[in-house]
Tab-separated table of C-alpha atoms in Angstrom:
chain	number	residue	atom	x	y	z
W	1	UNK	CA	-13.109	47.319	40.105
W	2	UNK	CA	-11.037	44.531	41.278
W	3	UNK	CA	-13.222	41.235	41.814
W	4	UNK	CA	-12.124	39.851	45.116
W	5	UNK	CA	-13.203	36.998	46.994
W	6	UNK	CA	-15.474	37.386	50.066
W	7	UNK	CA	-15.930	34.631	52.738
W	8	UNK	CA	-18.116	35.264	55.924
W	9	UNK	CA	-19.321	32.417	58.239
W	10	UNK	CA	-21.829	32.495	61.155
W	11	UNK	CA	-23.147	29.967	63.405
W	12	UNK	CA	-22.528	28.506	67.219
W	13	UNK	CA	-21.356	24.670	67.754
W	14	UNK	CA	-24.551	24.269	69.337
W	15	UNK	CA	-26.768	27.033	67.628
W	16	UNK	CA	-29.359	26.555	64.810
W	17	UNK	CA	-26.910	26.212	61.982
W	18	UNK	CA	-23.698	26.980	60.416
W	19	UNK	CA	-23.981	29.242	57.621
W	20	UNK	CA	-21.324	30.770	54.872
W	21	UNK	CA	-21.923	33.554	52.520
W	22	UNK	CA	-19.389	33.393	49.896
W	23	UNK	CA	-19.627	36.683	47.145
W	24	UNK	CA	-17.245	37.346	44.133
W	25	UNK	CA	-18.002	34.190	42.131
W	26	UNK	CA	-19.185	34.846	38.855
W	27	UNK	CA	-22.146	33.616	37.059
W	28	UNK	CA	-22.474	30.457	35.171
W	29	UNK	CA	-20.175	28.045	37.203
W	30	UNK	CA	-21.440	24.616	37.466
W	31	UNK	CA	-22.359	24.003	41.535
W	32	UNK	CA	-24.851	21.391	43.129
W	33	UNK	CA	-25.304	20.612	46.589
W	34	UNK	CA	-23.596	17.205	46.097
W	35	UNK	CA	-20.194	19.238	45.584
W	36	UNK	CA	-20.367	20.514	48.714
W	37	UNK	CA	-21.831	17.660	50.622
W	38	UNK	CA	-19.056	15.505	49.740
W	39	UNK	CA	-16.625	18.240	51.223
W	40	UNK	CA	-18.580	18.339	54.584
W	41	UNK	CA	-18.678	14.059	54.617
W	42	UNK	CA	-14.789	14.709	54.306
W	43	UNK	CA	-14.826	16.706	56.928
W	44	UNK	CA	-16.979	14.912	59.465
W	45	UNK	CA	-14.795	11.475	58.866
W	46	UNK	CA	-11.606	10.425	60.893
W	47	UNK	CA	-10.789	8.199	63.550
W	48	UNK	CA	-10.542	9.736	66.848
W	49	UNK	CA	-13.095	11.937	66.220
W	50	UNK	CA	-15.933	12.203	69.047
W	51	UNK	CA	-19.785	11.453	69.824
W	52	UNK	CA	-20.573	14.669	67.606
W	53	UNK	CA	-19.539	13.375	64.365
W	54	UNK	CA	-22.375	10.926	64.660
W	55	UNK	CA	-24.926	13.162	65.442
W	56	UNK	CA	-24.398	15.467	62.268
W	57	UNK	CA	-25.567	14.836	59.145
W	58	UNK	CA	-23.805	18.018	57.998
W	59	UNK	CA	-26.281	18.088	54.585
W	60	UNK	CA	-25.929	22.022	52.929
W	61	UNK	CA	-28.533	23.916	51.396
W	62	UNK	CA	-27.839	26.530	49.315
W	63	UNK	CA	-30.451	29.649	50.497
W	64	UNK	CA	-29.420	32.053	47.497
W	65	UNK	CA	-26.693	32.803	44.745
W	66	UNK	CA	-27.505	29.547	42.560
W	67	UNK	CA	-30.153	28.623	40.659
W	68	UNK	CA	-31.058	25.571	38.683
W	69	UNK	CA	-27.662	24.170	39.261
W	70	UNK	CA	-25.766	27.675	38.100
W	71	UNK	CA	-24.376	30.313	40.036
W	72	UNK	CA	-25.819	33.721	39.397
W	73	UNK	CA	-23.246	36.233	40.126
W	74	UNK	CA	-24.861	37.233	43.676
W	75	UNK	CA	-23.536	36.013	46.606
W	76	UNK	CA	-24.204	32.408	47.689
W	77	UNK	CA	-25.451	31.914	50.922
W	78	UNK	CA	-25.134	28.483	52.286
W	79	UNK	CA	-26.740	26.617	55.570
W	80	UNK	CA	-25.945	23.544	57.244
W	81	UNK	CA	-28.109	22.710	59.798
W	82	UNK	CA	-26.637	21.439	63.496
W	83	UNK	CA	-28.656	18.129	64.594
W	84	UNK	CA	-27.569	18.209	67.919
W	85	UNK	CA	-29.275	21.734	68.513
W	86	UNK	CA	-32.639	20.228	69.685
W	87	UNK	CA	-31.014	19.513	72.629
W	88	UNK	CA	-29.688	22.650	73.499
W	89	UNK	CA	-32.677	24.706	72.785
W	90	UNK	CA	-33.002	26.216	75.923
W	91	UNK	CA	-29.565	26.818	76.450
W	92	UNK	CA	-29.046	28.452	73.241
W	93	UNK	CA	-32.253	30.422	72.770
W	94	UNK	CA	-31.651	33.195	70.927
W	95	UNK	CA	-34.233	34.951	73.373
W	96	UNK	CA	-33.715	35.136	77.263
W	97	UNK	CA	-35.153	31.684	78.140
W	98	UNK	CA	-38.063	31.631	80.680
W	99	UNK	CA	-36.655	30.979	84.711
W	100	UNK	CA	-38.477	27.477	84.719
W	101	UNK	CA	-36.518	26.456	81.264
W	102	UNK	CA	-33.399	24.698	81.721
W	103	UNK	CA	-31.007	26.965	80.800
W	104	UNK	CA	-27.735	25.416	81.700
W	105	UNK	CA	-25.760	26.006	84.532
W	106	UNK	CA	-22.668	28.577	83.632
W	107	UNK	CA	-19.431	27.360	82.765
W	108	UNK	CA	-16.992	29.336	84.554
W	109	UNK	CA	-14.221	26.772	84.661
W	110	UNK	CA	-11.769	27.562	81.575
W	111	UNK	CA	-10.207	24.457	79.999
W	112	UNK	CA	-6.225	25.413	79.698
W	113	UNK	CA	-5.257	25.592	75.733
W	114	UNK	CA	-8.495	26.829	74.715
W	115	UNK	CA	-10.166	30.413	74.072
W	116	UNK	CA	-11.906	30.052	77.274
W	117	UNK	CA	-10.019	32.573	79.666
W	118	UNK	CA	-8.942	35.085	76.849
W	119	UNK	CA	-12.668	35.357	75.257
W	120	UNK	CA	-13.753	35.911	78.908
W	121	UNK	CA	-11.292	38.836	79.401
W	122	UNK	CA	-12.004	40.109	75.811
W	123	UNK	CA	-15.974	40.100	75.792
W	124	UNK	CA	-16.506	40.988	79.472
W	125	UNK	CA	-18.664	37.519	79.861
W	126	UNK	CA	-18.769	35.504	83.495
W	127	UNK	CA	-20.246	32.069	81.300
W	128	UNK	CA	-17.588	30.407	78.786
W	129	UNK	CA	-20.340	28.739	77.348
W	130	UNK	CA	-20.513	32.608	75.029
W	131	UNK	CA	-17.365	32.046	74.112
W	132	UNK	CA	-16.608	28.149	73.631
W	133	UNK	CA	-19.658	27.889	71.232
W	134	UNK	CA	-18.215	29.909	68.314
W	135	UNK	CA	-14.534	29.418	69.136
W	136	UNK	CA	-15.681	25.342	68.747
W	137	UNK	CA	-14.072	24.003	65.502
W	138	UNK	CA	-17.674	23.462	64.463
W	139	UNK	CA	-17.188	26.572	62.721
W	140	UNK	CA	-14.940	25.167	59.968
W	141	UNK	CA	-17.715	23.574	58.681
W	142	UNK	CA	-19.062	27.007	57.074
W	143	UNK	CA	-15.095	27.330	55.957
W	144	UNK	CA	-15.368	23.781	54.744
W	145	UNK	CA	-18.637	24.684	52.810
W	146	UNK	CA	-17.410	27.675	50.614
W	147	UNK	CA	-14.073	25.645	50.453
W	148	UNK	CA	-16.244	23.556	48.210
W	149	UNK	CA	-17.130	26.554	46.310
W	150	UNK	CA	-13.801	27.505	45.585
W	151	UNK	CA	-12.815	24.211	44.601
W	152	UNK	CA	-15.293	23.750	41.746
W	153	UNK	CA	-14.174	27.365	40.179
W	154	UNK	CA	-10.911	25.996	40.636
W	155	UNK	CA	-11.845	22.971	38.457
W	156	UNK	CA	-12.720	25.222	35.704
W	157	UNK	CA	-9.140	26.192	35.323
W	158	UNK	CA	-7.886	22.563	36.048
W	159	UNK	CA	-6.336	23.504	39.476
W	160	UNK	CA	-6.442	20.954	42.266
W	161	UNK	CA	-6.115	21.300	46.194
W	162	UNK	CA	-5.865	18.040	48.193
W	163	UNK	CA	-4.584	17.143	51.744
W	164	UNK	CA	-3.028	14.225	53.377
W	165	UNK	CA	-2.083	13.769	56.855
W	166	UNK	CA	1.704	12.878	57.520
W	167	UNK	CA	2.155	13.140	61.481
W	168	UNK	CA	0.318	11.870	64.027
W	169	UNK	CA	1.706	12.340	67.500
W	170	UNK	CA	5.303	11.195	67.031
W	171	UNK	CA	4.044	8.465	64.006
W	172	UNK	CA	5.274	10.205	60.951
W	173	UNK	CA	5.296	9.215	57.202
W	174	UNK	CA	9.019	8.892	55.764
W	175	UNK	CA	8.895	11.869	53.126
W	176	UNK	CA	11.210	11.848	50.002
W	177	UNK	CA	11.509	15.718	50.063
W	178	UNK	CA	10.112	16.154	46.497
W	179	UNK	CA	7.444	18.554	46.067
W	180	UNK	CA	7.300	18.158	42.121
W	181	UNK	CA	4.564	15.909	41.050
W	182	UNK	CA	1.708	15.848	43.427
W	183	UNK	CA	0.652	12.763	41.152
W	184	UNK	CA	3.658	10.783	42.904
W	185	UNK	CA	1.277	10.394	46.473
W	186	UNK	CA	-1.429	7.727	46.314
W	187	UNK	CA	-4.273	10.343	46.717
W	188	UNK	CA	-6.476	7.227	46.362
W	189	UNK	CA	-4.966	5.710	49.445
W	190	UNK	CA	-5.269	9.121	51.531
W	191	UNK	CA	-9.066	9.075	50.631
W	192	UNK	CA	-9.849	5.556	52.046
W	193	UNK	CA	-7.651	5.564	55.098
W	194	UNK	CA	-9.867	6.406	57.902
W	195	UNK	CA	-6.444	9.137	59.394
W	196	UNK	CA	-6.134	10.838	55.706
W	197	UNK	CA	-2.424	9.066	55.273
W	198	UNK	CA	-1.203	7.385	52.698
W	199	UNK	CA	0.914	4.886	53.760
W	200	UNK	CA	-1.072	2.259	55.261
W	201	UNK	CA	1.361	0.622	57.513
W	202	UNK	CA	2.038	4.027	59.267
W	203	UNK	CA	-1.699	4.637	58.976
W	204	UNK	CA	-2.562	1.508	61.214
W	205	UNK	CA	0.146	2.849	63.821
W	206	UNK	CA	-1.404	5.928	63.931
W	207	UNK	CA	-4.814	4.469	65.017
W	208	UNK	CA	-2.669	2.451	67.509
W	209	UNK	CA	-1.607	5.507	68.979
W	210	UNK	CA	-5.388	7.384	68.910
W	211	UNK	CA	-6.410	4.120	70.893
W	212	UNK	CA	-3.363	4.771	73.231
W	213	UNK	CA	-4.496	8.412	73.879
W	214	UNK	CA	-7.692	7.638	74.233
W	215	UNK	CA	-7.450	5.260	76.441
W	216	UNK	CA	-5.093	7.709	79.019
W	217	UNK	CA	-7.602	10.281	78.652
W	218	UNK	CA	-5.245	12.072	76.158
W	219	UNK	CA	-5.550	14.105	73.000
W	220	UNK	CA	-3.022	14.086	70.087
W	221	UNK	CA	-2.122	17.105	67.433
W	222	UNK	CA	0.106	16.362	64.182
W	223	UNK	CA	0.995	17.949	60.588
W	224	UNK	CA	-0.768	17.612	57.103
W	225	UNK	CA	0.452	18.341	54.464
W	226	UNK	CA	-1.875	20.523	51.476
W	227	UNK	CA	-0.581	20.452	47.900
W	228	UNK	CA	-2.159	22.646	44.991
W	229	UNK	CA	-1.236	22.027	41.649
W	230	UNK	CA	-1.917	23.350	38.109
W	231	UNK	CA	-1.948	27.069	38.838
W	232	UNK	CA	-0.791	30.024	36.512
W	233	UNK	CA	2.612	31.642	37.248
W	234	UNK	CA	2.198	35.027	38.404
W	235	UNK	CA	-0.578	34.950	40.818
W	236	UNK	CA	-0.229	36.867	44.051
W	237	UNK	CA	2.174	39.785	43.886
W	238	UNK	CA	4.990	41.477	46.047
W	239	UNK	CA	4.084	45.635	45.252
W	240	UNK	CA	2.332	45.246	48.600
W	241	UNK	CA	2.144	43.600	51.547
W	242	UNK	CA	-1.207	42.167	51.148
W	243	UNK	CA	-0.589	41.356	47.922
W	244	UNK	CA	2.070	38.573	48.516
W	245	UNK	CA	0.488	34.978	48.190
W	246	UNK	CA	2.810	33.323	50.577
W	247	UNK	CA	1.383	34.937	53.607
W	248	UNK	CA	-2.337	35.003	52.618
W	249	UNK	CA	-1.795	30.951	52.073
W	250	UNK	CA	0.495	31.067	55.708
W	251	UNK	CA	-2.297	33.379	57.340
W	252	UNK	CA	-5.501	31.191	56.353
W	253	UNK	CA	-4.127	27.414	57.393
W	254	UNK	CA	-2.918	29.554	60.349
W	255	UNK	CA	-6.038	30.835	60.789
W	256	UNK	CA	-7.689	27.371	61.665
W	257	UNK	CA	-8.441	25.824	65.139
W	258	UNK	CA	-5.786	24.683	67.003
W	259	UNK	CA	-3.150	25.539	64.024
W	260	UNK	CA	-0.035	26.470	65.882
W	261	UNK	CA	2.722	26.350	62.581
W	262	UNK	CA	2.920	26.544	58.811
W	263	UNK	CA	5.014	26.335	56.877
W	264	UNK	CA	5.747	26.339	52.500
W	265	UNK	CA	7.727	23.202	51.778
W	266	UNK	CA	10.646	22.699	53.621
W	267	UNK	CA	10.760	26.184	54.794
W	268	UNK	CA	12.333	25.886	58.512
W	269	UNK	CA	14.543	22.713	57.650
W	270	UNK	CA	15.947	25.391	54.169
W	271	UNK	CA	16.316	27.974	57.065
W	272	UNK	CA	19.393	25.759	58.040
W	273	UNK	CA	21.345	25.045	54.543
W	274	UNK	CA	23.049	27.210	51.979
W	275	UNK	CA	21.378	29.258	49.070
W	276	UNK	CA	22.927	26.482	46.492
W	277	UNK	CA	20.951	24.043	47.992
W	278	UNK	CA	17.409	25.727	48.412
W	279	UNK	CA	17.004	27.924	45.559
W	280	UNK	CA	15.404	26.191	42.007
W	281	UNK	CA	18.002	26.681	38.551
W	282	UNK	CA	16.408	27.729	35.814
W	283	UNK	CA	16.878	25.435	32.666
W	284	UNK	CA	15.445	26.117	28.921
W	285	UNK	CA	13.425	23.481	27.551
W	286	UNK	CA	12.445	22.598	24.127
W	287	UNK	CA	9.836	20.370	22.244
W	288	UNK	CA	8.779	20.941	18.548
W	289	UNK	CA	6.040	23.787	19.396
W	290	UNK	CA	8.999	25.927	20.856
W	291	UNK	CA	10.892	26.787	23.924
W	292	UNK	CA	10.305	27.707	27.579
W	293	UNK	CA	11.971	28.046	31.022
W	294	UNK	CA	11.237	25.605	33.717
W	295	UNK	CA	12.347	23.741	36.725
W	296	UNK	CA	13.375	20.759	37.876
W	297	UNK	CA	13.414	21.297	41.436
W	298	UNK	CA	10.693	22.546	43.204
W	299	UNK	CA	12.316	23.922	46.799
W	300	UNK	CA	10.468	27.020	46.730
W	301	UNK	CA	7.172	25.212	47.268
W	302	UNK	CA	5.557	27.233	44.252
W	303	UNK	CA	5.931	30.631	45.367
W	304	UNK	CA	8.871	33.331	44.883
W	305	UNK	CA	8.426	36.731	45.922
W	306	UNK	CA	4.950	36.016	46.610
W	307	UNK	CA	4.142	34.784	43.274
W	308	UNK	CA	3.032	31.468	42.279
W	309	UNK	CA	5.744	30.452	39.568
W	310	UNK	CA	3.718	27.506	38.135
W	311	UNK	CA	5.190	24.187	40.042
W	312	UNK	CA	2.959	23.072	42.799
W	313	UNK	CA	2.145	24.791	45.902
W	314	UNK	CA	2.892	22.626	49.267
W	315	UNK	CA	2.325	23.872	52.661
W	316	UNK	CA	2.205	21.889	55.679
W	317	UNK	CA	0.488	22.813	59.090
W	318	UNK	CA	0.779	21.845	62.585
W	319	UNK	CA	-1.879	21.152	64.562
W	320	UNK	CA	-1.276	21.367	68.737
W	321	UNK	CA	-3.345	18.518	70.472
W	322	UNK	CA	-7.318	19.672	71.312
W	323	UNK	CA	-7.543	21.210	74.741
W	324	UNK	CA	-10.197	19.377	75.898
W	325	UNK	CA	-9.278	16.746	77.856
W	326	UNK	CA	-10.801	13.654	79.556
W	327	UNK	CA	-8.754	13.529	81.908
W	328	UNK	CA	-8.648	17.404	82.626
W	329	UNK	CA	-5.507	20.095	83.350
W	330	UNK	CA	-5.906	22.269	86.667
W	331	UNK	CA	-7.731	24.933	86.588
W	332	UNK	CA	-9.248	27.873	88.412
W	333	UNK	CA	-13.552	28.684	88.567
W	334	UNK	CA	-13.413	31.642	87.662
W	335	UNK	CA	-16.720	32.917	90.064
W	336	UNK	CA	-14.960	31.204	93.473
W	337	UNK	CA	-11.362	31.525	92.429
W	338	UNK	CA	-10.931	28.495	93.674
W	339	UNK	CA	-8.163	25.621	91.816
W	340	UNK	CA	-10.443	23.284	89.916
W	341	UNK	CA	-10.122	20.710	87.584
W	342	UNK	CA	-10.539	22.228	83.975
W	343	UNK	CA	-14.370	21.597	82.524
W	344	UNK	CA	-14.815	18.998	79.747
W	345	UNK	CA	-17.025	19.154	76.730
W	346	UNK	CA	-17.414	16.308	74.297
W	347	UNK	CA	-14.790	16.563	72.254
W	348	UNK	CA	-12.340	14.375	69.769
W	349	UNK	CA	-9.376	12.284	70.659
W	350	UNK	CA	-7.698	13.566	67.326
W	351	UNK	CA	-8.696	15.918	64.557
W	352	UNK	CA	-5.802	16.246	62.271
W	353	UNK	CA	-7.970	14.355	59.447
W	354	UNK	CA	-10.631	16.873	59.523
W	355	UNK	CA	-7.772	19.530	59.951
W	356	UNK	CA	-6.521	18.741	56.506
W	357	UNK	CA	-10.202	19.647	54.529
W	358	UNK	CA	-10.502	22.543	56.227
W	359	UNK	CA	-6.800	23.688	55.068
W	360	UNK	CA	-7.814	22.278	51.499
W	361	UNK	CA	-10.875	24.435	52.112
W	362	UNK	CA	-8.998	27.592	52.802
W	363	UNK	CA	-5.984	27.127	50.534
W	364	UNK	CA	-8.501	27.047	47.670
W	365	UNK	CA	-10.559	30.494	49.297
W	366	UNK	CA	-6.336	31.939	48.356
W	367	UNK	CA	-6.251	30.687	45.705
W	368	UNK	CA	-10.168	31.427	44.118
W	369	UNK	CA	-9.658	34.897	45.101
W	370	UNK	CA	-5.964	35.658	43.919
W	371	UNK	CA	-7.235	33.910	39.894
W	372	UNK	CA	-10.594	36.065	40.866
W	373	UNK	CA	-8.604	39.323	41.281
W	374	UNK	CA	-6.143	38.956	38.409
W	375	UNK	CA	-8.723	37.521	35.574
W	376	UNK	CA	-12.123	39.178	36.857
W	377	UNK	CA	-14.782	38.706	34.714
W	378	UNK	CA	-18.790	38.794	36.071
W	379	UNK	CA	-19.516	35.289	34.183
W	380	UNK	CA	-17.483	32.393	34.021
W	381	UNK	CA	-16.759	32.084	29.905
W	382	UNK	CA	-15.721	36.229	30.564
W	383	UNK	CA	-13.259	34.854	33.277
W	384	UNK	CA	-11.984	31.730	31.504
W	385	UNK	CA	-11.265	33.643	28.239
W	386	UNK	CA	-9.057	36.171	30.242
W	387	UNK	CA	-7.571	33.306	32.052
W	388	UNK	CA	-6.611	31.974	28.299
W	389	UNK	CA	-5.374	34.624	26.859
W	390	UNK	CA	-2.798	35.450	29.829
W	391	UNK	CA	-1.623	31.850	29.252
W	392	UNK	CA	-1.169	32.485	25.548
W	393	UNK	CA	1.342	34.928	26.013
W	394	UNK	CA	3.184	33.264	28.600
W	395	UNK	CA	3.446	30.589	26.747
W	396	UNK	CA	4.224	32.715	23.158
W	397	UNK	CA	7.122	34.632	25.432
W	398	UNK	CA	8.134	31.420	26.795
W	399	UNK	CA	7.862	31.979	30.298
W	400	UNK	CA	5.594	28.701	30.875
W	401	UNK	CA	4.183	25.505	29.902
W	402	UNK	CA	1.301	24.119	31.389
W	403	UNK	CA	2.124	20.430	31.623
């Protein structure tokens, strides 16, 4: 049987908790509730992010698959309780509320951008408020959460995932085009600036322009930028469709809030040049323990025919700006059919910062479950020795180095 990764979250922005079951990780990996704490304080940080973020203390608690600090094989359920929910317990019971409770007047005004007015037409509800709970980005913190999973069976094979943010609004960081050594960014720098970018004289204009937005009632989107480095070549695979790595990465940063592009590398600028000047030569290298082939250039952003080839994997994502607004879009109530001004939730000015853990978070989910389903193994020393012995031979037939 092919071990695969499973991921499965639950939870409403304003419900109980936010919970993530994550199965396929075998037993014996390392895993405390500090691992993934750190991953949700990521998460909750940023400037321009709203009245929420300092409500939630986002602490995890792991409710089964680990025990005394190992995992056991099972799957590992994972909670996260939501603060704020003591003040919505009547409007979120999970049983009708009594007629004297107050249980929230229904929002039938859709906010333009967001999954108000499809999730009405798709779930045959009159009150958004069933549909804008679990569509809330809230529900990336359950990604975020077995992101942090992933990560620490990454670690066992030395493969990192970070993020940085490189656009907001029309502020941009001056790239070099290199995707080659991930060790070249100032990962430091990206951790302590309060956007996720690490140039800190673009960093400060960004916050200049969250203040601008802010203060005109506005919301801004922009790109980050996910790197993944240290990672086998021939992961993924191209006999079919679902087997490809490229679009599994593409599909899951697409598959967050709010995402509206992705892309691997350069891919839409390389859509305009000539083969010559996207595609990676090969060269033979040699050192006194033998020879191999490598590259110098790194254009394909890690992948070829949905294969990871060894170099880094870069993918950057675009985030639209959050459709709630302050100062609200027209509308239409949706009971009087009426033109209306859009309804407004508490919301952020900017999220692209968070944006960036949660595509570290699912980049790693790939990534866990394309080493889970080539290596297997039910116990982490069964996995790492397959892991080792594939390397061997790349390395004896000289098809890598890991560097």
């Amino acid at each position: 049987m092919v071990t695969q990764l499973r991921v499965t979250t639950a939870g409403e922005s304003h419900g109980p908790a936010e919970v993530c079951v994550v199965e396929g990780i075998p037993a014996g990996l390392a895993l405390r509730s500090a691992d993934v704490d750190m991953e949700l304080s990521r998460r909750r940080k940023g400037y321009g992010r709203g009245a929420r973020m300092a409500i939630e203390g986002d602490a995890c608690r792991f409710l089964s698959g680990v025990r005394q600090g190992r995992t056991l094989g099972s799957p590992i359920c994972i909670l996260v309780e939501n603060q704020d929910h003591v003040n919505w317990l009547d409007v979120m019971s999970a049983e009708p509320a009594p007629a004297q409770a107050d249980r929230g007047a229904p929002v039938t005004v859709p906010r333009p951008g967001h999954a108000d007015l499809p999730g009405m037409a798709k779930y045959a509800t009159s009150d958004i408020r069933d549909v804008l709970e679990r569509a809330s980005a809230r529900e990336t913190v359950g990604r975020v959460a077995a992101g942090a999973v992933c990560k620490r069976f990454l670690a066992e094979v030395g493969v990192s995932v970070r993020a940085r943010v490189i656009r907001i609004g029309d502020i941009a960081v001056a790239t070099n085009g290199s995707l080659v050594d991930p060790q070249a960014i100032d990962w430091d720098a990206v951790e302590v600036s309060s956007l996720g970018c690490d140039d800190v004289a673009v960093s400060e204009r960004m916050r200049a322009a969250v203040d601008v937005a802010r203060e005109r009632g506005e919301s801004l989107g922009g790109i980050f930028e996910v790197w993944c480095w240290g990672m086998c070549p021939g992961l993924g695979g191209y006999a079919s469709m679902a087997d490809r790595l490229s679009g599994r990465l593409l599909g899951a940063l697409g598959s967050i809030p709010a995402i509206k592009g992705v892309e691997l590398g350069a891919g839409f600028e390389n859509a305009s040049k000539s083969g010559s000047e996207v595609h990676d030569p090969l060269e033979l290298r040699t050192d006194g323990a033998g020879s191999w082939i490598a590259r110098k250039t790194n254009r394909a952003a890690g992948l070829e025919g949905g294969m990871t080839t060894g170099m880094p994997i870069v993918l950057r994502a675009a985030m639209k700006p959050i459709p709630t607004l302050t100062t609200p879009l027209p509308s239409v109530d949706t009971t009087t059919m009426k033109p209306t001004p859009a309804h407004v939730e508490r919301s952020d000015i900017t999220a692209v910062p968070a944006a960036r853990v949660v595509g570290e978070a699912m980049a790693a989910q790939v990534l866990a479950s394309a080493y889970l389903e080539k290596f297997g193994g039910d116990s982490v020393p069964e996995f790492l020795a397959n892991v080792r012995s594939y390397a061997a031979v790349l390395e004896e037939r000289g098809l890598w180095r890991r560097s």
